[in-house]
Coordinates of C-alpha atoms and ligand atoms in Angstrom, one line a residue:
X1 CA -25.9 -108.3 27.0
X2 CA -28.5 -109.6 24.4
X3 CA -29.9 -106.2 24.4
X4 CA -26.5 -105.2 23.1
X5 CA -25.5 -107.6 20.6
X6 CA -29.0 -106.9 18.9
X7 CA -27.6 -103.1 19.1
X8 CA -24.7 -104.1 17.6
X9 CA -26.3 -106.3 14.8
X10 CA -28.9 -103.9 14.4
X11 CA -26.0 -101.5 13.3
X12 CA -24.1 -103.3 11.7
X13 CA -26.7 -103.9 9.0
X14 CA -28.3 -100.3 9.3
X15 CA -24.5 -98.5 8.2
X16 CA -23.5 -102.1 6.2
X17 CA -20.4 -102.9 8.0
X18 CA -19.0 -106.5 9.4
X19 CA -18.4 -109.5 7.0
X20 CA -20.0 -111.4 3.7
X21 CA -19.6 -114.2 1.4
X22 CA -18.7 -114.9 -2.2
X23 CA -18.8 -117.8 -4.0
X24 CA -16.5 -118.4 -6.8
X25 CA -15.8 -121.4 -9.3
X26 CA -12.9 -121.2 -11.7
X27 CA -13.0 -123.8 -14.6
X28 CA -10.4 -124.4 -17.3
X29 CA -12.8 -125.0 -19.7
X30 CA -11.5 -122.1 -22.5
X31 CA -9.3 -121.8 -25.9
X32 CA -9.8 -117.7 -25.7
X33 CA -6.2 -115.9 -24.5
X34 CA -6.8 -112.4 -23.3
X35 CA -4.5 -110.3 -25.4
X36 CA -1.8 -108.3 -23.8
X37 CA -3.0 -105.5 -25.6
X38 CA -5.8 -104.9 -23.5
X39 CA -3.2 -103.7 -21.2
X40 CA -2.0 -100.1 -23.3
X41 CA -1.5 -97.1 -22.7
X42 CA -2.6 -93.6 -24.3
X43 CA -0.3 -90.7 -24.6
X44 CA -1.9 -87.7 -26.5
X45 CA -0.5 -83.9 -27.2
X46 CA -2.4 -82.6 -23.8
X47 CA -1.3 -80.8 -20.9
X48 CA 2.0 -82.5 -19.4
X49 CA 1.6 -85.9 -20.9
X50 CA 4.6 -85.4 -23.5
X51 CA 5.8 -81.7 -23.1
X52 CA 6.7 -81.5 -19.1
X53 CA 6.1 -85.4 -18.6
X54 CA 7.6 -87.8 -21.8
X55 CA 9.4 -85.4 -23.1
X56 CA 11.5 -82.9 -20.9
X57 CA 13.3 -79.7 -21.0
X58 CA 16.9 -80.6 -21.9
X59 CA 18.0 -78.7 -18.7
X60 CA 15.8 -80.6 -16.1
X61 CA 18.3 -83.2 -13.6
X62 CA 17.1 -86.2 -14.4
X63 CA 18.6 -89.1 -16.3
X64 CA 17.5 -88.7 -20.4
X65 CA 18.1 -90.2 -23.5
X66 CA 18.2 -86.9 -25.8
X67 CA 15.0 -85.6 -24.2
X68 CA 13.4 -88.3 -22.8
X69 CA 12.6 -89.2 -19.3
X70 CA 14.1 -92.1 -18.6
X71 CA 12.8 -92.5 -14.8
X72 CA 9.7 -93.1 -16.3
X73 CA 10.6 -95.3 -19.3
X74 CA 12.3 -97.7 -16.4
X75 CA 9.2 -97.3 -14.6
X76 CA 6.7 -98.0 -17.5
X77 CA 9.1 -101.1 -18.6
X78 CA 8.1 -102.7 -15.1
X79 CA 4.9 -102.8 -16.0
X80 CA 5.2 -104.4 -19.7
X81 CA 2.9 -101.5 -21.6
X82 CA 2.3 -103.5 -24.4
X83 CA 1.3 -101.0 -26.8
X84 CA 1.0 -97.1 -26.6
X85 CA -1.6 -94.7 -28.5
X86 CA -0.3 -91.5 -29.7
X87 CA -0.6 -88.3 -31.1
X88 CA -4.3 -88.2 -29.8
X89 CA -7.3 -87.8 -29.3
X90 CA -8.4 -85.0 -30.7
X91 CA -5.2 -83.6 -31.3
X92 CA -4.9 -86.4 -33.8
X93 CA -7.2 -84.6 -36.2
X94 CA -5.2 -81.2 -36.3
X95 CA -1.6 -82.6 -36.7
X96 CA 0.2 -82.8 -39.5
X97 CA 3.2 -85.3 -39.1
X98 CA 5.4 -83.7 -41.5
X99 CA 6.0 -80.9 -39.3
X100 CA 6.9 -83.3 -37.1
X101 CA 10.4 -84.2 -38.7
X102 CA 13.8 -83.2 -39.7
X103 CA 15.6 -80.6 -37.5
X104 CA 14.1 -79.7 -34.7
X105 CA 14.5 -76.0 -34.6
X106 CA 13.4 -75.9 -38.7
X107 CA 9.8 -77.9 -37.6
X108 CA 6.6 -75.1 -36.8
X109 CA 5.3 -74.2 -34.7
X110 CA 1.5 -75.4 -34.0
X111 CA -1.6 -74.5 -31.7
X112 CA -2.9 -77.2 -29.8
X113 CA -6.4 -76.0 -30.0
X114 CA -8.3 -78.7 -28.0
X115 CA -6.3 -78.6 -25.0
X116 CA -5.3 -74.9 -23.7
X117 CA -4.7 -72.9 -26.8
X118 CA -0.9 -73.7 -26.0
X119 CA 1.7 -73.6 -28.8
X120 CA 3.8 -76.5 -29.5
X121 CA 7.3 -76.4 -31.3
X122 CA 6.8 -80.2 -32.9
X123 CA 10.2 -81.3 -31.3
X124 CA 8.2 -84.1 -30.5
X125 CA 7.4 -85.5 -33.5
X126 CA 7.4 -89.1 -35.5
X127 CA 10.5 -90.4 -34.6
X128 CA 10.8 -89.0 -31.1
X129 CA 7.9 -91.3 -30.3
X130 CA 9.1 -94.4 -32.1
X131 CA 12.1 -93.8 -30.0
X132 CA 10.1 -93.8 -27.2
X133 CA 8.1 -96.7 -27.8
X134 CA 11.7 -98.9 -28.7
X135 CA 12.8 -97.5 -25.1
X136 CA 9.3 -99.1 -23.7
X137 CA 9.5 -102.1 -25.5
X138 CA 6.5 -101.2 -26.7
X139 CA 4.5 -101.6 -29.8
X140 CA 3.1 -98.1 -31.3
X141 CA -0.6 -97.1 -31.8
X142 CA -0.8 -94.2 -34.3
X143 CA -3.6 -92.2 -34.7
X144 CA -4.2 -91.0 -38.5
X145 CA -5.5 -87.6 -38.9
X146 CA -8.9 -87.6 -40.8
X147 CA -10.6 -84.6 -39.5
X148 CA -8.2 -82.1 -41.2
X149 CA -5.8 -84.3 -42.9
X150 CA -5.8 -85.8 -46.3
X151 CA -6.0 -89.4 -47.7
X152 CA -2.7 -88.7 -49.0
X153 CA -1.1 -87.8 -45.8
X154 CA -1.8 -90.7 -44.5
X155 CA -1.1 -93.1 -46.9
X156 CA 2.6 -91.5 -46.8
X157 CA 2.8 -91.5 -43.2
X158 CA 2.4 -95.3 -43.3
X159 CA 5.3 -95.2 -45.9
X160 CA 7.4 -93.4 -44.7
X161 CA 7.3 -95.8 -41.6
X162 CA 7.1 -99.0 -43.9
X163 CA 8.3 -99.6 -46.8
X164 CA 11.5 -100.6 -46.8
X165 CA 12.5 -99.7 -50.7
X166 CA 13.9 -96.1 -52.1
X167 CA 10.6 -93.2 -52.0
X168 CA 11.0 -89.8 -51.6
X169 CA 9.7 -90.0 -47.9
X170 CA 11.9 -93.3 -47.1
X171 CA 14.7 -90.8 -48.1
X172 CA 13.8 -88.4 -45.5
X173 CA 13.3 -91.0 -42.8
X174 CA 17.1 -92.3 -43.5
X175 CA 18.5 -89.0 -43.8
X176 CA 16.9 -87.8 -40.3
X177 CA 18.6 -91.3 -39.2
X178 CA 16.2 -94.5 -39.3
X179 CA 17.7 -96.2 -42.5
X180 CA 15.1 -99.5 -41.4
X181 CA 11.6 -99.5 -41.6
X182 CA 9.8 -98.8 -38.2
X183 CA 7.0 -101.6 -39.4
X184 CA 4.1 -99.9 -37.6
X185 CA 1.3 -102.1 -37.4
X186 CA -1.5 -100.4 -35.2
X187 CA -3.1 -97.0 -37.2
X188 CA -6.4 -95.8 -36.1
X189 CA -8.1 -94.3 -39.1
X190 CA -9.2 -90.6 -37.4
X191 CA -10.7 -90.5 -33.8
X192 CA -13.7 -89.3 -32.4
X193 CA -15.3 -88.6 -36.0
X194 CA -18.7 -88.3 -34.2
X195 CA -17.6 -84.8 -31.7
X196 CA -14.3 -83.5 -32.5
X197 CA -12.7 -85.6 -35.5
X198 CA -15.3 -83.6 -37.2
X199 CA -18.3 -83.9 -36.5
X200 CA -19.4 -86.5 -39.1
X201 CA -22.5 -88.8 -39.4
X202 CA -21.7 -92.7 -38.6
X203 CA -23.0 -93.7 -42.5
X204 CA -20.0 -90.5 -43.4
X205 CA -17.3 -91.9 -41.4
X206 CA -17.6 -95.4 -42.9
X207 CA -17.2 -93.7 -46.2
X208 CA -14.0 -91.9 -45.2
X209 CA -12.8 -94.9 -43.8
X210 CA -13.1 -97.3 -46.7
X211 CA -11.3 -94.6 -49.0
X212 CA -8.6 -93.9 -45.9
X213 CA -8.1 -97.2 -45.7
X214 CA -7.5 -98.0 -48.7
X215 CA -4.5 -96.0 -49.3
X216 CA -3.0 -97.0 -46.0
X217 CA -0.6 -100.1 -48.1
X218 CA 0.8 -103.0 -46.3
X219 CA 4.4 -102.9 -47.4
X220 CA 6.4 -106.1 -47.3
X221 CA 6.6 -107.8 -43.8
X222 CA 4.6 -104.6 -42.5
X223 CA 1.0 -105.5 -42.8
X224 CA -1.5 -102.9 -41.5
X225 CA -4.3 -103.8 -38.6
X226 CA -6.7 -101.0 -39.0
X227 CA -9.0 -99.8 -37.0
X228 CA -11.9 -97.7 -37.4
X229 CA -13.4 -95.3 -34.9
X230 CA -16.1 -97.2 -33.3
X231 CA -19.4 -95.7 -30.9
X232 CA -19.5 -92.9 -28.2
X233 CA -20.6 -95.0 -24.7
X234 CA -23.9 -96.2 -26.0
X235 CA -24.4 -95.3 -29.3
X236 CA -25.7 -98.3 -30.3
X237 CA -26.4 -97.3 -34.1
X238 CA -22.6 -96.0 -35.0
X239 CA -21.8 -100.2 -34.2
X240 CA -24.1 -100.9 -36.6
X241 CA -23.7 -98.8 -39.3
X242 CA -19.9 -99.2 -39.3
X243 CA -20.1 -102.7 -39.2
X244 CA -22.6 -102.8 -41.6
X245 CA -20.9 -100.6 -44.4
X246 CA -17.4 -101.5 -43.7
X247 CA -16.0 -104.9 -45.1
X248 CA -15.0 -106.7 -41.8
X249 CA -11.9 -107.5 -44.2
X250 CA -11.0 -103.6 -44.2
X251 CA -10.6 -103.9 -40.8
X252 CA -9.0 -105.3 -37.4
X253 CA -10.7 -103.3 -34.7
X254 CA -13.7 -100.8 -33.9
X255 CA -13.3 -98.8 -30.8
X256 CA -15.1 -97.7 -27.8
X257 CA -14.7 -95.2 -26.2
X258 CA -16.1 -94.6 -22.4
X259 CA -14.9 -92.4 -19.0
X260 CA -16.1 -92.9 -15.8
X261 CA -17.8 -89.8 -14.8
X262 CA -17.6 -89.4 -10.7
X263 CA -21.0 -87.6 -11.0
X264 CA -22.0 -88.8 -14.1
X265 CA -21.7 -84.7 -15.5
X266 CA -19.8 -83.1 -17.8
X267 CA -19.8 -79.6 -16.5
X268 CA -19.0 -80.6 -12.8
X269 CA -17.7 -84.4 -12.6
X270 CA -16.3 -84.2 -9.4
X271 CA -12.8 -84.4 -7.4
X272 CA -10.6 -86.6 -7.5
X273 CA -9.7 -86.3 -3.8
X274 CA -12.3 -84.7 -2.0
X275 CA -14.7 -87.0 -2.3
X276 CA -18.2 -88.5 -0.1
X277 CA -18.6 -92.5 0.1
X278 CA -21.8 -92.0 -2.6
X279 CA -19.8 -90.2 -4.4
X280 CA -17.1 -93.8 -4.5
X281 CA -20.0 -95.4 -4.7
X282 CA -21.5 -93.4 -7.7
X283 CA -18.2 -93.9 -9.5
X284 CA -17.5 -97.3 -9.4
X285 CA -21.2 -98.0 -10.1
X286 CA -20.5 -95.9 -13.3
X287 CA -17.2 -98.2 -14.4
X288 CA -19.2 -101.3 -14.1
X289 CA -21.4 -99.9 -17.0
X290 CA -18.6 -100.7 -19.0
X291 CA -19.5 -104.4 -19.0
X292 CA -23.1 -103.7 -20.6
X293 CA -21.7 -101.4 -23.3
X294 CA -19.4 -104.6 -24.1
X295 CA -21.6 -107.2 -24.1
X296 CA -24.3 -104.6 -26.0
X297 CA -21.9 -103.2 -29.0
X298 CA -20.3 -107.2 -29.1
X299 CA -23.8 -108.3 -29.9
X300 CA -24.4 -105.9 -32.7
X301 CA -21.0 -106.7 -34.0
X302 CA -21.5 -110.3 -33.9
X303 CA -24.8 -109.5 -36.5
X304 CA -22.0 -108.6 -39.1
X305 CA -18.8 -110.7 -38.1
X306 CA -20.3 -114.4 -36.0
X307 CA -16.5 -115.1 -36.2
X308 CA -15.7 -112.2 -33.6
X309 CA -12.8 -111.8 -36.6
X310 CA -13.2 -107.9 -35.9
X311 CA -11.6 -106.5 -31.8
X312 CA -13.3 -104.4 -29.7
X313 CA -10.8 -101.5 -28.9
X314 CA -11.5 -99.6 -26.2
X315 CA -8.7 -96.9 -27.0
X316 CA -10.2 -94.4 -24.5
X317 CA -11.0 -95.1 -20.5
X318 CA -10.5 -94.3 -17.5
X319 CA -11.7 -91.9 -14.5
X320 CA -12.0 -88.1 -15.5
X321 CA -12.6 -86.1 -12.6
X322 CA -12.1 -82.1 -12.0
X323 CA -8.4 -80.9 -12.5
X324 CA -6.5 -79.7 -9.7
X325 CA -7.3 -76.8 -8.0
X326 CA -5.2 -74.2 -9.4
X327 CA -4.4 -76.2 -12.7
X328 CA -5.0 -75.3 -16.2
X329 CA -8.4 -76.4 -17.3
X330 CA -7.5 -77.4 -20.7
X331 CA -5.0 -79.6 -19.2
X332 CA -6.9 -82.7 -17.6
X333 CA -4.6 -83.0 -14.8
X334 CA -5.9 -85.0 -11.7
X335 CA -4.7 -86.7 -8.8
X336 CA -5.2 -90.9 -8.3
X337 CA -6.8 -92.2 -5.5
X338 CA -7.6 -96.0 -4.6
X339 CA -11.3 -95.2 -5.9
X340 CA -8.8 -94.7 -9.5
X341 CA -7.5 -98.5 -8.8
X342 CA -10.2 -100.3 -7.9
X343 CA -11.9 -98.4 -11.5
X344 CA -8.9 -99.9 -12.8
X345 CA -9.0 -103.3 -11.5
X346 CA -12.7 -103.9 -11.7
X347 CA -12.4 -102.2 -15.4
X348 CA -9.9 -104.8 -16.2
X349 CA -11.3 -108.1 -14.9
X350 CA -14.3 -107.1 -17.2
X351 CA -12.1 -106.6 -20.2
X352 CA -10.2 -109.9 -19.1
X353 CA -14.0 -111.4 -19.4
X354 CA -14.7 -109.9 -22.7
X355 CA -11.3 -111.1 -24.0
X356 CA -13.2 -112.7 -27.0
X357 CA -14.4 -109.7 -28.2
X358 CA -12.4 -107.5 -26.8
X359 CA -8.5 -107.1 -28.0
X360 CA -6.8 -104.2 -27.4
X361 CA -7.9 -101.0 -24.5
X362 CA -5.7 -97.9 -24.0
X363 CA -5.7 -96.2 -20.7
X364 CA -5.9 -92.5 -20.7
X365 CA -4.0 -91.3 -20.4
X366 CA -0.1 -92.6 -19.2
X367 CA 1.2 -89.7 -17.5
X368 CA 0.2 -86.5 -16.0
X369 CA -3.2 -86.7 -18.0
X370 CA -6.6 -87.8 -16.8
X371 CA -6.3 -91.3 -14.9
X372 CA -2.3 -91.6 -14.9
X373 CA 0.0 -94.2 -14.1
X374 CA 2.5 -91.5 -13.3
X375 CA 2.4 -88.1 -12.3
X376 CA 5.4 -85.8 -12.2
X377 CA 6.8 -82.4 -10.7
X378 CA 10.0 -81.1 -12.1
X379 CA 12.2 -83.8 -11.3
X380 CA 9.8 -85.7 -8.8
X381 CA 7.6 -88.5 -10.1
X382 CA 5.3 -91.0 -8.6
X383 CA 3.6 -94.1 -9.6
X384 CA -0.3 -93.8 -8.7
X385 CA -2.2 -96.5 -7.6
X386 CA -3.8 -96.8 -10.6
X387 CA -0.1 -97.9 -12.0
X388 CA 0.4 -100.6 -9.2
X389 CA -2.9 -102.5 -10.3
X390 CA -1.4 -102.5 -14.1
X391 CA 1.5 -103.8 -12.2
X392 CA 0.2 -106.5 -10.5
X393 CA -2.3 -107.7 -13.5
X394 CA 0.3 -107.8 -15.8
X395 CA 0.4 -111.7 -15.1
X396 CA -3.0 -111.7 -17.2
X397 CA -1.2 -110.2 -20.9
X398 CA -1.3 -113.0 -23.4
X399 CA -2.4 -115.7 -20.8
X400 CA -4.9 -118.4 -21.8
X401 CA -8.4 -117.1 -20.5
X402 CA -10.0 -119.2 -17.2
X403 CA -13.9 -118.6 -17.4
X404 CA -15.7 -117.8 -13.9
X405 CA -19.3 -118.2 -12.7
X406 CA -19.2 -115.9 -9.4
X407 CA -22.0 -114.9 -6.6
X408 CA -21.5 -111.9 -5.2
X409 CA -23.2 -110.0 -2.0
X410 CA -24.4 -106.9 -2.6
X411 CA -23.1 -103.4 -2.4
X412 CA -25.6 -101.5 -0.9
X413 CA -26.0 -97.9 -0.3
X414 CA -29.1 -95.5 0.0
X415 CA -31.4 -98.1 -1.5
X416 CA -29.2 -98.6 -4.4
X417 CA -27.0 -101.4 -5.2
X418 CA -23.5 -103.1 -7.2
X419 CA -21.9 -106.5 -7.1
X420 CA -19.1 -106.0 -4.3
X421 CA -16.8 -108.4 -5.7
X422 CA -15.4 -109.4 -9.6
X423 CA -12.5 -111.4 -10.7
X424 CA -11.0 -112.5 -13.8
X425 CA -8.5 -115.8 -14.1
X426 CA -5.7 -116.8 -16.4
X427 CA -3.3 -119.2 -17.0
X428 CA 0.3 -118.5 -18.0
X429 CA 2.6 -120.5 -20.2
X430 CA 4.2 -121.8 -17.5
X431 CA 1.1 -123.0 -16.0
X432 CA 0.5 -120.6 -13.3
X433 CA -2.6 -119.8 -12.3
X434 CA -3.7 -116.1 -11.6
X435 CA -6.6 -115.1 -9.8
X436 CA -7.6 -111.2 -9.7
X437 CA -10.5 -110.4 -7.1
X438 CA -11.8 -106.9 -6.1
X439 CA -14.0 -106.0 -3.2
X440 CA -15.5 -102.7 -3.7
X441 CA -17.2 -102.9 -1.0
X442 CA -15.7 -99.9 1.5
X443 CA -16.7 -101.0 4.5
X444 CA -17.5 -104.9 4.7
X445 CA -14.9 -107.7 4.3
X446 CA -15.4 -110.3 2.2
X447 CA -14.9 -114.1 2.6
X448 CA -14.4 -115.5 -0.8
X449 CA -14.7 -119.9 -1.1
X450 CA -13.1 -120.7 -4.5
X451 CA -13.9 -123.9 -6.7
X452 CA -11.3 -124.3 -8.4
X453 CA -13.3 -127.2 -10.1
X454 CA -10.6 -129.2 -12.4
X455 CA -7.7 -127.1 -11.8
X456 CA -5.1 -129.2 -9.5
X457 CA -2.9 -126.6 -7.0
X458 CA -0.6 -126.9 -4.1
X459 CA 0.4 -123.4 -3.3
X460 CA -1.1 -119.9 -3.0
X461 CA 0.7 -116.4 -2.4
X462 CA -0.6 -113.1 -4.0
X463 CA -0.3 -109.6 -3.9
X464 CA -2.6 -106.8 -2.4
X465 CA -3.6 -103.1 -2.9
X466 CA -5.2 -101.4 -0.5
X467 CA -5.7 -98.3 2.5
X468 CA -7.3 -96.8 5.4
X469 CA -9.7 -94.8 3.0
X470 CA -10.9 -94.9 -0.6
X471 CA -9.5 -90.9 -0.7
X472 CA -6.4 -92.0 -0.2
X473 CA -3.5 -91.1 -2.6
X474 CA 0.2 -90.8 -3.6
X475 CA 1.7 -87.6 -3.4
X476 CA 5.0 -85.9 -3.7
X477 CA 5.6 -85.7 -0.2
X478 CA 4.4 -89.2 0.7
X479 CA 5.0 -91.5 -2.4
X480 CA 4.3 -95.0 -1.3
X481 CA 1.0 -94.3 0.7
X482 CA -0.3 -96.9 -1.6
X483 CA 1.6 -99.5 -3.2
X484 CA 1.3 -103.6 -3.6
X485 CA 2.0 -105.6 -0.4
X486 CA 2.2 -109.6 0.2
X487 CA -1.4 -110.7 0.8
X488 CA -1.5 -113.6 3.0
X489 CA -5.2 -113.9 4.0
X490 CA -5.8 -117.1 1.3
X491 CA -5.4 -120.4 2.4
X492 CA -6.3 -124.2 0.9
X493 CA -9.0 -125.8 2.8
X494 CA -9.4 -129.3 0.8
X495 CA -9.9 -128.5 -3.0
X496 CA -11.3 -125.0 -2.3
X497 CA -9.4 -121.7 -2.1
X498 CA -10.5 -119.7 1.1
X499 CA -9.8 -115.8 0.4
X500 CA -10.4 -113.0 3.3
X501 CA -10.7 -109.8 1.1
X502 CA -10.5 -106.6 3.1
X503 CA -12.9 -104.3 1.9
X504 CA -11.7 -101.7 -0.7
X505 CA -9.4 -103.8 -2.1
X506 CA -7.8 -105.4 -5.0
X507 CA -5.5 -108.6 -4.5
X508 CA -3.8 -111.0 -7.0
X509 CA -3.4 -114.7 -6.0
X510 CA -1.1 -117.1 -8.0
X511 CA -1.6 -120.5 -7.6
X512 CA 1.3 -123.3 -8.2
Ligands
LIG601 O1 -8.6 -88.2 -23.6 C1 -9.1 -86.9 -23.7 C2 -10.0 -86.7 -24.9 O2 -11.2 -87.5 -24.7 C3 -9.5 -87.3 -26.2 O3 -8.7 -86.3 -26.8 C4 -10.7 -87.5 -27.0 O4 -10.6 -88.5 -28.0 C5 -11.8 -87.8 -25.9 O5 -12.9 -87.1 -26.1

């Protein structure tokens, strides 16, 4: 029998199965509030994100308002997006907004060069997606073109969405039907100068900015928060050089951009089904790099602006995998697995942390694109996993910030190693607490002890995500293979919060 249960232990340790321990302390000790607008979407002019997935046939059997898809307004509305990015991407820096108004069938046609050589007939144009975004609820992010566009262009694009006296282009908004101002406050100035917003040198783009920028106008109650395209992953230099040659005044936000590569290679990154256990392992190992490039850029930005005056926008994110079997290339479409939600989860407790620096992150991308929220098929939809962890950490937009000093056990596998577990806590107006915990452990459960060190409680109940394998997805057929379930496994013992995580798993706890 002793023979055995050495066996057993012996096994246990050699394939890292069974049970460990965390140790968490939450304290209210904080002024920061993590901005809702870390929770945004991305919706770009790529495969079916708008044509086929926003924006549908007029014949297609589903419920619309003109051509939008309503199923997936309703379902977006659930989740409180509180901000959407659009037209791109690098479509941003080929389109030309004015072909994107007045009657449809009078608008041209375009190429959408970056993403399938496709032509596009512009019926989705300006005020389709304000539209949009006033179904949502949602505030719009639009993306300037800088690459190919003119100083001019711009400057009239944020006229003819905010001033609210008589212009030329304020007459063509109110004859094509918006007599009010649209009051657009979000505008990134160009995107991805560095690769395909043209290819320009950090010290270049600054330059472009500044004179962008300043023919962007804040009309009256419409004032602008700019921001300017920030580093590639770990360019560490484009931080400083935009921070040092911008006026921090000139602008609101720098972004980041930063995928999670499942192989960490551009020319083959993986599935996003067929996947090994190092290959889970691999990925989320590759999302937690987010938190260095954070702390790293916020460091060099806190050389030019001490105040943290200036957000860290992280307008691109997410898992990109291989597309579908079968799929067009130039389309980024990929299926969502729970590896996608725990990316998502752990992705957003570190932004949560970063909440002083960091103010606003965009998703990429929404629908049908990259690491969706939804995915659609005609008239099928389905919410992916990764949408069901926006859903339950929605409780975090706008809360005040709770900081957390957490131990974790390893995550251990072929002699390399990750943090199993992260959180993030926040208060909500109403005094709620919320704690979000992910084990990504995939095979040990983990027993959590939480100080909750000043904060007084009575009640817990919370809300899980999790399955039988890290693979596992949502699909047509089967829609709810994953979706949120009561968690019951957290219990008070004295002043401490006991928490039985299954492993692979993402849970929220509120506290009364
Ligand atoms: O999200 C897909 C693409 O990735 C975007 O168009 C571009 O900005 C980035 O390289």
């Amino acid at each position: 029998m002793k023979k055995y249960l050495l066996l057993l232990f012996a096994a246990s340790t050699l394939f890292g199965y069974g049970q460990s321990t965390a140790s968490l302390a939450i304290s209210n000790d904080s002024k920061q509030t993590i901005s809702k607008h870390i929770y945004g979407q991305f919706a770009e002019h790529l495969g079916h994100g708008i044509y086929g997935g926003f924006w549908v046939d007029k014949n297609l059997t589903v419920k619309k308002q003109g051509r939008i898809r309503l199923d997936i307004v309703e379902a977006l509305k659930k989740i409180k997006i509180p901000n959407l990015r659009w037209p791109g991407g690098c479509f941003a820096d080929e389109y030309h907004w004015r072909d994107g108004i007045g009657p449809s069938l009078q608008r041209p046609l375009m190429v959408n060069t970056n993403w399938g050589g496709v032509v596009e007939d512009n019926s989705f144009g300006t005020n389709e997606f304000l539209e949009l975004c006033k179904l949502l609820g949602t505030e719009p992010y639009i993306t300037a073109n800088v690459g190919s566009g003119t100083v001019d262009e711009m400057s009239k694009w944020v006229e003819y969405l905010n001033f609210d006296g008589e212009s030329p282009v304020t007459a063509l908004r109110k004859k094509y039907g918006h007599p009010d101002p649209y009051k657009v406050s979000f505008w990134g100035v160009g995107n991805e100068p560095y690769g395909c917003g043209g290819n320009m040198t950090p010290e270049y783009y600054a330059n472009e900015f500044r004179k962008y920028a300043s023919f962007a106008k804040d009309y009256h109650n419409a004032p602008l928060r700019k921001i300017a395209c920030g580093p590639n992953v770990d360019d560490y230099n484009w931080t400083d050089v935009i921070m040092k040659n911008i006026p921090a005044k000139m602008i609101w936000g720098i972004s980041l951009h930063y995928y999670t590569l499942p192989t960490g290679n551009w020319s083959k990154k993986g599935s996003a089904t067929n996947f090994t256990d190092q290959d889970y392992f691999n990925t989320v190992k590759s999302c937690l790099h987010m938190d260095e490039l954070i702390t790293k850029h916020s460091a060099i930005m806190d050389k030019y602006d001490p105040a943290k005056k200036v957000g860290l926008v992280v307008d691109e994110w997410g898992v990109w995998t291989d597309v579908e079997p079968g799929t067009n290339p130039g389309f980024l479409y990929q299926q969502n697995s729970l590896r996608d939600a725990l990316v998502a989860a752990t992705t957003l407790n570190i932004f949560n942390n970063h909440c002083d620096r960091v103010k606003m992150a965009n998703l990429a991308q929404t629908v049908n694109v990259l690491q969706s929220l939804i995915l659609t098929d005609k008239e099928k939809m389905l919410l992916t996993p990764t949408y069901h962890i926006f859903d339950m950490y929605k409780v975090h937009q706008d809360a005040k910030y709770l900081p957390i000093k957490l131990n974790s056990p390893d995550f251990a596998m072929n002699g390399d190693k990750i943090p199993a577990v992260n959180a993030s806590a926040s208060q909500d107006a109403k005094g709620k607490i919320h704690v979000s915990l992910v084990n990504l452990d995939s095979h040990k459960n983990i027993a959590i002890t939480i100080d909750m060190k000043d904060i007084k409680w009575n009640t817990v109940n919370g809300q899980i995500l999790t399955s039988a394998n890290v693979t596992d997805i949502n699909t047509f057929a089967k829609p709810n293979t994953l979706q949120l379930k009561a968690f019951v496994d957290a219990h008070k013992d004295g002043s401490r919060l006991v928490v039985n995580m299954p492993s692979k798993s993402a849970v929220t706890l509120e506290l009364n």
